[in-house]
GROMACS .gro file of N, CA and C in nm:
model
  465
    1UNK      N    1  -1.362  -0.207  -0.010
    1UNK     CA    2  -1.364  -0.146   0.133
    1UNK      C    3  -1.314  -0.017   0.176
    2UNK      N    4  -1.224   0.035   0.062
    2UNK     CA    5  -1.188   0.155   0.084
    2UNK      C    6  -1.066   0.199   0.145
    3UNK      N    7  -0.975   0.073   0.131
    3UNK     CA    8  -0.833   0.094   0.167
    3UNK      C    9  -0.752   0.208   0.120
    4UNK      N   10  -0.738   0.242  -0.007
    4UNK     CA   11  -0.689   0.342  -0.077
    4UNK      C   12  -0.734   0.459  -0.023
    5UNK      N   13  -0.886   0.469   0.000
    5UNK     CA   14  -0.929   0.617   0.040
    5UNK      C   15  -0.891   0.647   0.170
    6UNK      N   16  -0.876   0.547   0.262
    6UNK     CA   17  -0.832   0.576   0.399
    6UNK      C   18  -0.686   0.605   0.395
    7UNK      N   19  -0.587   0.551   0.314
    7UNK     CA   20  -0.469   0.567   0.330
    7UNK      C   21  -0.476   0.731   0.269
    8UNK      N   22  -0.509   0.745   0.165
    8UNK     CA   23  -0.498   0.877   0.112
    8UNK      C   24  -0.546   0.981   0.205
    9UNK      N   25  -0.674   0.935   0.281
    9UNK     CA   26  -0.719   1.058   0.374
    9UNK      C   27  -0.618   1.062   0.497
   10UNK      N   28  -0.536   0.965   0.541
   10UNK     CA   29  -0.444   0.972   0.642
   10UNK      C   30  -0.321   1.061   0.583
   11UNK      N   31  -0.273   1.038   0.445
   11UNK     CA   32  -0.181   1.136   0.403
   11UNK      C   33  -0.209   1.279   0.398
   12UNK      N   34  -0.341   1.284   0.349
   12UNK     CA   35  -0.378   1.429   0.343
   12UNK      C   36  -0.395   1.492   0.483
   13UNK      N   37  -0.422   1.410   0.589
   13UNK     CA   38  -0.403   1.483   0.730
   13UNK      C   39  -0.268   1.502   0.749
   14UNK      N   40  -0.182   1.433   0.724
   14UNK     CA   41  -0.023   1.446   0.750
   14UNK      C   42   0.013   1.579   0.682
   15UNK      N   43  -0.006   1.568   0.540
   15UNK     CA   44   0.002   1.712   0.477
   15UNK      C   45  -0.048   1.834   0.539
   16UNK      N   46  -0.160   1.826   0.594
   16UNK     CA   47  -0.217   1.943   0.655
   16UNK      C   48  -0.134   1.981   0.783
   17UNK      N   49  -0.086   1.868   0.846
   17UNK     CA   50   0.002   1.884   0.956
   17UNK      C   51   0.124   1.921   0.927
   18UNK      N   52   0.174   1.956   0.784
   18UNK     CA   53   0.306   2.008   0.743
   18UNK      C   54   0.393   1.907   0.698
   19UNK      N   55   0.354   1.787   0.697
   19UNK     CA   56   0.454   1.673   0.660
   19UNK      C   57   0.463   1.650   0.528
   20UNK      N   58   0.574   1.608   0.478
   20UNK     CA   59   0.556   1.580   0.308
   20UNK      C   60   0.522   1.439   0.299
   21UNK      N   61   0.435   1.393   0.194
   21UNK     CA   62   0.379   1.273   0.205
   21UNK      C   63   0.406   1.209   0.048
   22UNK      N   64   0.434   1.100   0.024
   22UNK     CA   65   0.439   1.035  -0.110
   22UNK      C   66   0.354   0.951  -0.149
   23UNK      N   67   0.251   0.931  -0.248
   23UNK     CA   68   0.169   0.830  -0.252
   23UNK      C   69   0.223   0.767  -0.391
   24UNK      N   70   0.224   0.611  -0.367
   24UNK     CA   71   0.261   0.525  -0.488
   24UNK      C   72   0.219   0.417  -0.517
   25UNK      N   73   0.175   0.386  -0.619
   25UNK     CA   74   0.136   0.222  -0.625
   25UNK      C   75   0.239   0.133  -0.642
   26UNK      N   76   0.250   0.024  -0.554
   26UNK     CA   77   0.367  -0.044  -0.530
   26UNK      C   78   0.455  -0.097  -0.658
   27UNK      N   79   0.380  -0.174  -0.722
   27UNK     CA   80   0.439  -0.237  -0.863
   27UNK      C   81   0.499  -0.119  -0.950
   28UNK      N   82   0.436  -0.021  -0.974
   28UNK     CA   83   0.493   0.075  -1.056
   28UNK      C   84   0.624   0.138  -0.996
   29UNK      N   85   0.613   0.156  -0.875
   29UNK     CA   86   0.726   0.225  -0.802
   29UNK      C   87   0.843   0.136  -0.801
   30UNK      N   88   0.829   0.009  -0.798
   30UNK     CA   89   0.925  -0.094  -0.793
   30UNK      C   90   1.000  -0.114  -0.919
   31UNK      N   91   0.891  -0.097  -0.995
   31UNK     CA   92   0.961  -0.113  -1.143
   31UNK      C   93   1.052   0.023  -1.195
   32UNK      N   94   0.979   0.123  -1.144
   32UNK     CA   95   1.058   0.279  -1.152
   32UNK      C   96   1.199   0.264  -1.064
   33UNK      N   97   1.200   0.228  -0.980
   33UNK     CA   98   1.318   0.212  -0.909
   33UNK      C   99   1.432   0.106  -0.948
   34UNK      N  100   1.381  -0.025  -1.007
   34UNK     CA  101   1.451  -0.099  -1.104
   34UNK      C  102   1.503  -0.044  -1.203
   35UNK      N  103   1.426   0.024  -1.288
   35UNK     CA  104   1.485   0.104  -1.404
   35UNK      C  105   1.575   0.180  -1.376
   36UNK      N  106   1.613   0.227  -1.244
   36UNK     CA  107   1.712   0.338  -1.237
   36UNK      C  108   1.838   0.270  -1.215
   37UNK      N  109   1.846   0.136  -1.204
   37UNK     CA  110   1.967   0.057  -1.207
   37UNK      C  111   2.040   0.059  -1.334
   38UNK      N  112   1.972   0.079  -1.446
   38UNK     CA  113   2.019   0.067  -1.574
   38UNK      C  114   2.085   0.202  -1.633
   39UNK      N  115   2.008   0.299  -1.569
   39UNK     CA  116   2.057   0.448  -1.575
   39UNK      C  117   2.124   0.507  -1.479
   40UNK      N  118   2.176   0.447  -1.387
   40UNK     CA  119   2.267   0.501  -1.252
   40UNK      C  120   2.183   0.601  -1.186
   41UNK      N  121   2.021   0.585  -1.202
   41UNK     CA  122   1.932   0.671  -1.127
   41UNK      C  123   1.899   0.608  -0.995
   42UNK      N  124   1.933   0.477  -0.963
   42UNK     CA  125   1.882   0.409  -0.861
   42UNK      C  126   1.887   0.471  -0.749
   43UNK      N  127   2.005   0.529  -0.716
   43UNK     CA  128   2.032   0.616  -0.573
   43UNK      C  129   1.922   0.737  -0.549
   44UNK      N  130   1.937   0.795  -0.661
   44UNK     CA  131   1.844   0.904  -0.652
   44UNK      C  132   1.674   0.859  -0.651
   45UNK      N  133   1.635   0.757  -0.711
   45UNK     CA  134   1.506   0.704  -0.706
   45UNK      C  135   1.469   0.675  -0.585
   46UNK      N  136   1.571   0.594  -0.509
   46UNK     CA  137   1.570   0.540  -0.389
   46UNK      C  138   1.549   0.652  -0.285
   47UNK      N  139   1.633   0.758  -0.307
   47UNK     CA  140   1.626   0.864  -0.232
   47UNK      C  141   1.477   0.933  -0.200
   48UNK      N  142   1.428   0.953  -0.349
   48UNK     CA  143   1.291   0.987  -0.350
   48UNK      C  144   1.177   0.949  -0.284
   49UNK      N  145   1.200   0.794  -0.258
   49UNK     CA  146   1.117   0.740  -0.182
   49UNK      C  147   1.150   0.743  -0.027
   50UNK      N  148   1.249   0.743   0.003
   50UNK     CA  149   1.299   0.749   0.117
   50UNK      C  150   1.276   0.899   0.206
   51UNK      N  151   1.273   0.995   0.120
   51UNK     CA  152   1.274   1.130   0.166
   51UNK      C  153   1.169   1.155   0.244
   52UNK      N  154   1.034   1.150   0.191
   52UNK     CA  155   0.907   1.191   0.263
   52UNK      C  156   0.881   1.156   0.379
   53UNK      N  157   0.836   1.227   0.491
   53UNK     CA  158   0.813   1.191   0.603
   53UNK      C  159   0.715   1.072   0.611
   54UNK      N  160   0.619   1.054   0.521
   54UNK     CA  161   0.532   0.933   0.530
   54UNK      C  162   0.516   0.898   0.374
   55UNK      N  163   0.544   0.749   0.373
   55UNK     CA  164   0.535   0.689   0.233
   55UNK      C  165   0.407   0.600   0.218
   56UNK      N  166   0.325   0.631   0.144
   56UNK     CA  167   0.217   0.539   0.107
   56UNK      C  168   0.226   0.448  -0.007
   57UNK      N  169   0.243   0.305   0.028
   57UNK     CA  170   0.240   0.200  -0.093
   57UNK      C  171   0.116   0.146  -0.110
   58UNK      N  172   0.035   0.173  -0.211
   58UNK     CA  173  -0.076   0.115  -0.243
   58UNK      C  174  -0.077  -0.022  -0.313
   59UNK      N  175  -0.175  -0.108  -0.290
   59UNK     CA  176  -0.193  -0.209  -0.355
   59UNK      C  177  -0.057  -0.305  -0.351
   60UNK      N  178  -0.008  -0.335  -0.199
   60UNK     CA  179   0.109  -0.396  -0.174
   60UNK      C  180   0.077  -0.548  -0.184
   61UNK      N  181   0.169  -0.632  -0.245
   61UNK     CA  182   0.173  -0.777  -0.228
   61UNK      C  183   0.068  -0.822  -0.329
   62UNK      N  184   0.047  -0.765  -0.453
   62UNK     CA  185  -0.074  -0.818  -0.520
   62UNK      C  186   0.005  -0.941  -0.598
   63UNK      N  187   0.127  -0.940  -0.636
   63UNK     CA  188   0.203  -1.056  -0.700
   63UNK      C  189   0.320  -1.088  -0.625
   64UNK      N  190   0.373  -1.193  -0.672
   64UNK     CA  191   0.521  -1.219  -0.618
   64UNK      C  192   0.620  -1.127  -0.661
   65UNK      N  193   0.705  -1.086  -0.544
   65UNK     CA  194   0.819  -0.996  -0.573
   65UNK      C  195   0.926  -1.050  -0.653
   66UNK      N  196   1.003  -0.965  -0.746
   66UNK     CA  197   1.145  -1.038  -0.794
   66UNK      C  198   1.230  -1.023  -0.714
   67UNK      N  199   1.356  -1.103  -0.715
   67UNK     CA  200   1.445  -1.106  -0.633
   67UNK      C  201   1.521  -0.905  -0.628
   68UNK      N  202   1.509  -0.853  -0.736
   68UNK     CA  203   1.546  -0.720  -0.749
   68UNK      C  204   1.462  -0.637  -0.638
   69UNK      N  205   1.321  -0.672  -0.683
   69UNK     CA  206   1.234  -0.587  -0.605
   69UNK      C  207   1.228  -0.620  -0.441
   70UNK      N  208   1.263  -0.740  -0.411
   70UNK     CA  209   1.276  -0.776  -0.252
   70UNK      C  210   1.396  -0.699  -0.193
   71UNK      N  211   1.521  -0.702  -0.279
   71UNK     CA  212   1.629  -0.608  -0.239
   71UNK      C  213   1.585  -0.465  -0.221
   72UNK      N  214   1.520  -0.430  -0.309
   72UNK     CA  215   1.461  -0.288  -0.344
   72UNK      C  216   1.391  -0.242  -0.210
   73UNK      N  217   1.311  -0.331  -0.178
   73UNK     CA  218   1.223  -0.311  -0.070
   73UNK      C  219   1.294  -0.295   0.063
   74UNK      N  220   1.367  -0.385   0.079
   74UNK     CA  221   1.482  -0.388   0.181
   74UNK      C  222   1.565  -0.277   0.210
   75UNK      N  223   1.607  -0.233   0.098
   75UNK     CA  224   1.673  -0.113   0.104
   75UNK      C  225   1.598   0.014   0.120
   76UNK      N  226   1.498   0.014   0.083
   76UNK     CA  227   1.406   0.134   0.106
   76UNK      C  228   1.380   0.116   0.259
   77UNK      N  229   1.325   0.030   0.320
   77UNK     CA  230   1.308   0.006   0.464
   77UNK      C  231   1.427   0.074   0.555
   78UNK      N  232   1.576   0.041   0.503
   78UNK     CA  233   1.701   0.079   0.572
   78UNK      C  234   1.707   0.226   0.540
   79UNK      N  235   1.671   0.270   0.415
   79UNK     CA  236   1.698   0.416   0.388
   79UNK      C  237   1.589   0.499   0.456
   80UNK      N  238   1.468   0.462   0.466
   80UNK     CA  239   1.381   0.531   0.564
   80UNK      C  240   1.389   0.532   0.693
   81UNK      N  241   1.479   0.457   0.758
   81UNK     CA  242   1.519   0.481   0.897
   81UNK      C  243   1.406   0.480   1.012
   82UNK      N  244   1.282   0.400   0.985
   82UNK     CA  245   1.170   0.414   1.065
   82UNK      C  246   1.078   0.500   1.046
   83UNK      N  247   1.087   0.583   0.934
   83UNK     CA  248   0.953   0.674   0.899
   83UNK      C  249   0.852   0.574   0.867
   84UNK      N  250   0.736   0.659   0.881
   84UNK     CA  251   0.607   0.581   0.893
   84UNK      C  252   0.563   0.568   0.727
   85UNK      N  253   0.521   0.464   0.700
   85UNK     CA  254   0.468   0.393   0.588
   85UNK      C  255   0.319   0.356   0.602
   86UNK      N  256   0.252   0.382   0.496
   86UNK     CA  257   0.125   0.340   0.511
   86UNK      C  258   0.104   0.222   0.385
   87UNK      N  259   0.058   0.111   0.412
   87UNK     CA  260   0.061   0.027   0.297
   87UNK      C  261  -0.080  -0.037   0.316
   88UNK      N  262  -0.120  -0.046   0.191
   88UNK     CA  263  -0.267  -0.112   0.158
   88UNK      C  264  -0.256  -0.254   0.078
   89UNK      N  265  -0.316  -0.344   0.124
   89UNK     CA  266  -0.300  -0.454   0.073
   89UNK      C  267  -0.430  -0.543   0.084
   90UNK      N  268  -0.452  -0.607  -0.041
   90UNK     CA  269  -0.595  -0.712  -0.055
   90UNK      C  270  -0.554  -0.836   0.059
   91UNK      N  271  -0.431  -0.862   0.064
   91UNK     CA  272  -0.384  -0.999   0.123
   91UNK      C  273  -0.346  -0.951   0.283
   92UNK      N  274  -0.352  -1.052   0.352
   92UNK     CA  275  -0.322  -1.038   0.496
   92UNK      C  276  -0.167  -1.047   0.521
   93UNK      N  277  -0.107  -0.991   0.610
   93UNK     CA  278   0.037  -0.977   0.629
   93UNK      C  279   0.090  -1.106   0.632
   94UNK      N  280   0.020  -1.211   0.698
   94UNK     CA  281   0.088  -1.355   0.715
   94UNK      C  282   0.092  -1.429   0.556
   95UNK      N  283   0.036  -1.348   0.457
   95UNK     CA  284   0.042  -1.418   0.332
   95UNK      C  285   0.153  -1.361   0.238
   96UNK      N  286   0.202  -1.229   0.304
   96UNK     CA  287   0.337  -1.188   0.217
   96UNK      C  288   0.449  -1.259   0.210
   97UNK      N  289   0.484  -1.330   0.327
   97UNK     CA  290   0.614  -1.389   0.334
   97UNK      C  291   0.620  -1.495   0.191
   98UNK      N  292   0.543  -1.543   0.171
   98UNK     CA  293   0.538  -1.646   0.045
   98UNK      C  294   0.564  -1.566  -0.066
   99UNK      N  295   0.566  -1.457  -0.084
   99UNK     CA  296   0.551  -1.357  -0.228
   99UNK      C  297   0.704  -1.325  -0.216
  100UNK      N  298   0.787  -1.352  -0.141
  100UNK     CA  299   0.942  -1.281  -0.176
  100UNK      C  300   1.020  -1.434  -0.180
  101UNK      N  301   1.107  -1.398  -0.295
  101UNK     CA  302   1.186  -1.536  -0.318
  101UNK      C  303   1.309  -1.543  -0.242
  102UNK      N  304   1.370  -1.443  -0.166
  102UNK     CA  305   1.476  -1.430  -0.083
  102UNK      C  306   1.409  -1.442   0.067
  103UNK      N  307   1.396  -1.538   0.134
  103UNK     CA  308   1.341  -1.566   0.256
  103UNK      C  309   1.418  -1.494   0.364
  104UNK      N  310   1.545  -1.484   0.346
  104UNK     CA  311   1.631  -1.422   0.446
  104UNK      C  312   1.592  -1.274   0.441
  105UNK      N  313   1.572  -1.194   0.333
  105UNK     CA  314   1.560  -1.080   0.323
  105UNK      C  315   1.387  -1.041   0.361
  106UNK      N  316   1.339  -1.138   0.314
  106UNK     CA  317   1.159  -1.121   0.342
  106UNK      C  318   1.175  -1.134   0.515
  107UNK      N  319   1.233  -1.229   0.574
  107UNK     CA  320   1.229  -1.225   0.700
  107UNK      C  321   1.262  -1.102   0.770
  108UNK      N  322   1.386  -1.044   0.730
  108UNK     CA  323   1.414  -0.923   0.808
  108UNK      C  324   1.331  -0.804   0.778
  109UNK      N  325   1.286  -0.771   0.640
  109UNK     CA  326   1.188  -0.671   0.608
  109UNK      C  327   1.053  -0.684   0.659
  110UNK      N  328   0.992  -0.802   0.639
  110UNK     CA  329   0.863  -0.831   0.723
  110UNK      C  330   0.870  -0.812   0.866
  111UNK      N  331   0.960  -0.860   0.918
  111UNK     CA  332   0.970  -0.864   1.077
  111UNK      C  333   0.979  -0.709   1.128
  112UNK      N  334   1.073  -0.643   1.065
  112UNK     CA  335   1.057  -0.480   1.097
  112UNK      C  336   0.934  -0.423   1.040
  113UNK      N  337   0.876  -0.465   0.949
  113UNK     CA  338   0.750  -0.392   0.873
  113UNK      C  339   0.609  -0.435   0.975
  114UNK      N  340   0.614  -0.541   0.991
  114UNK     CA  341   0.468  -0.609   1.043
  114UNK      C  342   0.485  -0.587   1.223
  115UNK      N  343   0.585  -0.608   1.269
  115UNK     CA  344   0.600  -0.607   1.417
  115UNK      C  345   0.620  -0.470   1.469
  116UNK      N  346   0.617  -0.363   1.392
  116UNK     CA  347   0.643  -0.223   1.444
  116UNK      C  348   0.521  -0.157   1.374
  117UNK      N  349   0.413  -0.210   1.340
  117UNK     CA  350   0.290  -0.157   1.265
  117UNK      C  351   0.174  -0.155   1.334
  118UNK      N  352   0.074  -0.059   1.302
  118UNK     CA  353  -0.056  -0.082   1.343
  118UNK      C  354  -0.126  -0.162   1.239
  119UNK      N  355  -0.214  -0.259   1.251
  119UNK     CA  356  -0.288  -0.313   1.139
  119UNK      C  357  -0.447  -0.274   1.156
  120UNK      N  358  -0.500  -0.243   1.042
  120UNK     CA  359  -0.640  -0.238   1.025
  120UNK      C  360  -0.691  -0.338   0.931
  121UNK      N  361  -0.785  -0.400   0.985
  121UNK     CA  362  -0.837  -0.511   0.906
  121UNK      C  363  -0.970  -0.465   0.846
  122UNK      N  364  -0.989  -0.472   0.716
  122UNK     CA  365  -1.116  -0.405   0.661
  122UNK      C  366  -1.173  -0.505   0.570
  123UNK      N  367  -1.259  -0.596   0.664
  123UNK     CA  368  -1.319  -0.704   0.601
  123UNK      C  369  -1.466  -0.661   0.500
  124UNK      N  370  -1.463  -0.703   0.378
  124UNK     CA  371  -1.600  -0.660   0.314
  124UNK      C  372  -1.578  -0.677   0.167
  125UNK      N  373  -1.694  -0.636   0.096
  125UNK     CA  374  -1.674  -0.639  -0.054
  125UNK      C  375  -1.622  -0.514  -0.086
  126UNK      N  376  -1.565  -0.521  -0.225
  126UNK     CA  377  -1.503  -0.400  -0.275
  126UNK      C  378  -1.584  -0.294  -0.266
  127UNK      N  379  -1.523  -0.166  -0.258
  127UNK     CA  380  -1.576  -0.026  -0.249
  127UNK      C  381  -1.646  -0.016  -0.391
  128UNK      N  382  -1.563  -0.062  -0.481
  128UNK     CA  383  -1.602  -0.036  -0.639
  128UNK      C  384  -1.727  -0.109  -0.663
  129UNK      N  385  -1.761  -0.207  -0.609
  129UNK     CA  386  -1.880  -0.287  -0.621
  129UNK      C  387  -2.000  -0.162  -0.621
  130UNK      N  388  -1.984  -0.081  -0.538
  130UNK     CA  389  -2.078   0.003  -0.501
  130UNK      C  390  -2.106   0.109  -0.604
  131UNK      N  391  -2.003   0.109  -0.716
  131UNK     CA  392  -1.995   0.241  -0.786
  131UNK      C  393  -2.038   0.179  -0.924
  132UNK      N  394  -2.080   0.055  -0.946
  132UNK     CA  395  -2.100  -0.009  -1.072
  132UNK      C  396  -2.212   0.040  -1.109
  133UNK      N  397  -2.241   0.078  -1.257
  133UNK     CA  398  -2.335   0.131  -1.323
  133UNK      C  399  -2.473   0.045  -1.292
  134UNK      N  400  -2.580   0.087  -1.245
  134UNK     CA  401  -2.693  -0.008  -1.272
  134UNK      C  402  -2.738  -0.028  -1.118
  135UNK      N  403  -2.649  -0.007  -1.024
  135UNK     CA  404  -2.669  -0.026  -0.875
  135UNK      C  405  -2.795   0.080  -0.838
  136UNK      N  406  -2.858   0.050  -0.728
  136UNK     CA  407  -2.983   0.123  -0.693
  136UNK      C  408  -2.914   0.255  -0.644
  137UNK      N  409  -2.808   0.266  -0.566
  137UNK     CA  410  -2.750   0.393  -0.531
  137UNK      C  411  -2.615   0.377  -0.558
  138UNK      N  412  -2.548   0.450  -0.662
  138UNK     CA  413  -2.413   0.448  -0.703
  138UNK      C  414  -2.321   0.502  -0.623
  139UNK      N  415  -2.364   0.580  -0.531
  139UNK     CA  416  -2.295   0.650  -0.459
  139UNK      C  417  -2.276   0.596  -0.302
  140UNK      N  418  -2.398   0.529  -0.228
  140UNK     CA  419  -2.378   0.487  -0.117
  140UNK      C  420  -2.324   0.359  -0.090
  141UNK      N  421  -2.268   0.313   0.009
  141UNK     CA  422  -2.220   0.185   0.053
  141UNK      C  423  -2.334   0.093   0.049
  142UNK      N  424  -2.301  -0.023   0.044
  142UNK     CA  425  -2.421  -0.134   0.034
  142UNK      C  426  -2.502  -0.135   0.158
  143UNK      N  427  -2.444  -0.115   0.258
  143UNK     CA  428  -2.522  -0.108   0.386
  143UNK      C  429  -2.613   0.017   0.387
  144UNK      N  430  -2.573   0.136   0.362
  144UNK     CA  431  -2.675   0.239   0.324
  144UNK      C  432  -2.770   0.224   0.223
  145UNK      N  433  -2.738   0.144   0.108
  145UNK     CA  434  -2.835   0.119   0.020
  145UNK      C  435  -2.953   0.025   0.073
  146UNK      N  436  -2.912  -0.081   0.159
  146UNK     CA  437  -3.001  -0.163   0.223
  146UNK      C  438  -3.075  -0.094   0.300
  147UNK      N  439  -3.038   0.003   0.398
  147UNK     CA  440  -3.120   0.062   0.497
  147UNK      C  441  -3.204   0.175   0.416
  148UNK      N  442  -3.163   0.219   0.311
  148UNK     CA  443  -3.272   0.304   0.243
  148UNK      C  444  -3.374   0.228   0.195
  149UNK      N  445  -3.349   0.114   0.143
  149UNK     CA  446  -3.469   0.028   0.083
  149UNK      C  447  -3.556  -0.002   0.201
  150UNK      N  448  -3.504  -0.051   0.330
  150UNK     CA  449  -3.577  -0.067   0.434
  150UNK      C  450  -3.667   0.047   0.489
  151UNK      N  451  -3.600   0.169   0.475
  151UNK     CA  452  -3.707   0.274   0.528
  151UNK      C  453  -3.789   0.340   0.418
  152UNK      N  454  -3.788   0.293   0.304
  152UNK     CA  455  -3.886   0.326   0.181
  152UNK      C  456  -3.972   0.226   0.224
  153UNK      N  457  -3.981   0.092   0.225
  153UNK     CA  458  -4.067   0.002   0.259
  153UNK      C  459  -4.149   0.044   0.363
  154UNK      N  460  -4.095   0.083   0.487
  154UNK     CA  461  -4.149   0.098   0.600
  154UNK      C  462  -4.239   0.239   0.597
  155UNK      N  463  -4.215   0.301   0.506
  155UNK     CA  464  -4.288   0.445   0.467
  155UNK      C  465  -4.395   0.434   0.409
   0.00000   0.00000   0.00000
């Protein structure tokens, strides 16, 4: 559906307007933050995620969060102090709650995140489906491909 593409485009617009933007895939970013605990780099890594004006977390809530990831997400939200985040997810926000093992932290984190955000629902098939080899039009969205076919038949 192009969730990542839209998030990156919004990030690029913010950069063009002079803001610092950081794009991260959620799971690797949380693993990197967690690994900082063992090397005493956790504070530095948290600050690296908290610093930019806009943080983009791609592929949020793909799987259940660990207790440490839950705590890290909560600490990140506190450290960002209301700075904008762009989150892409294949799941609806109402499904996120069950992915957090600590329900108290989940409630606080999600209440703050979901209730102070704008939601854009993108309902449709994966954009990558249109890029599969062997498709009639490897670069056009499915609707465009269908329109092209209809126009060719009419001509």
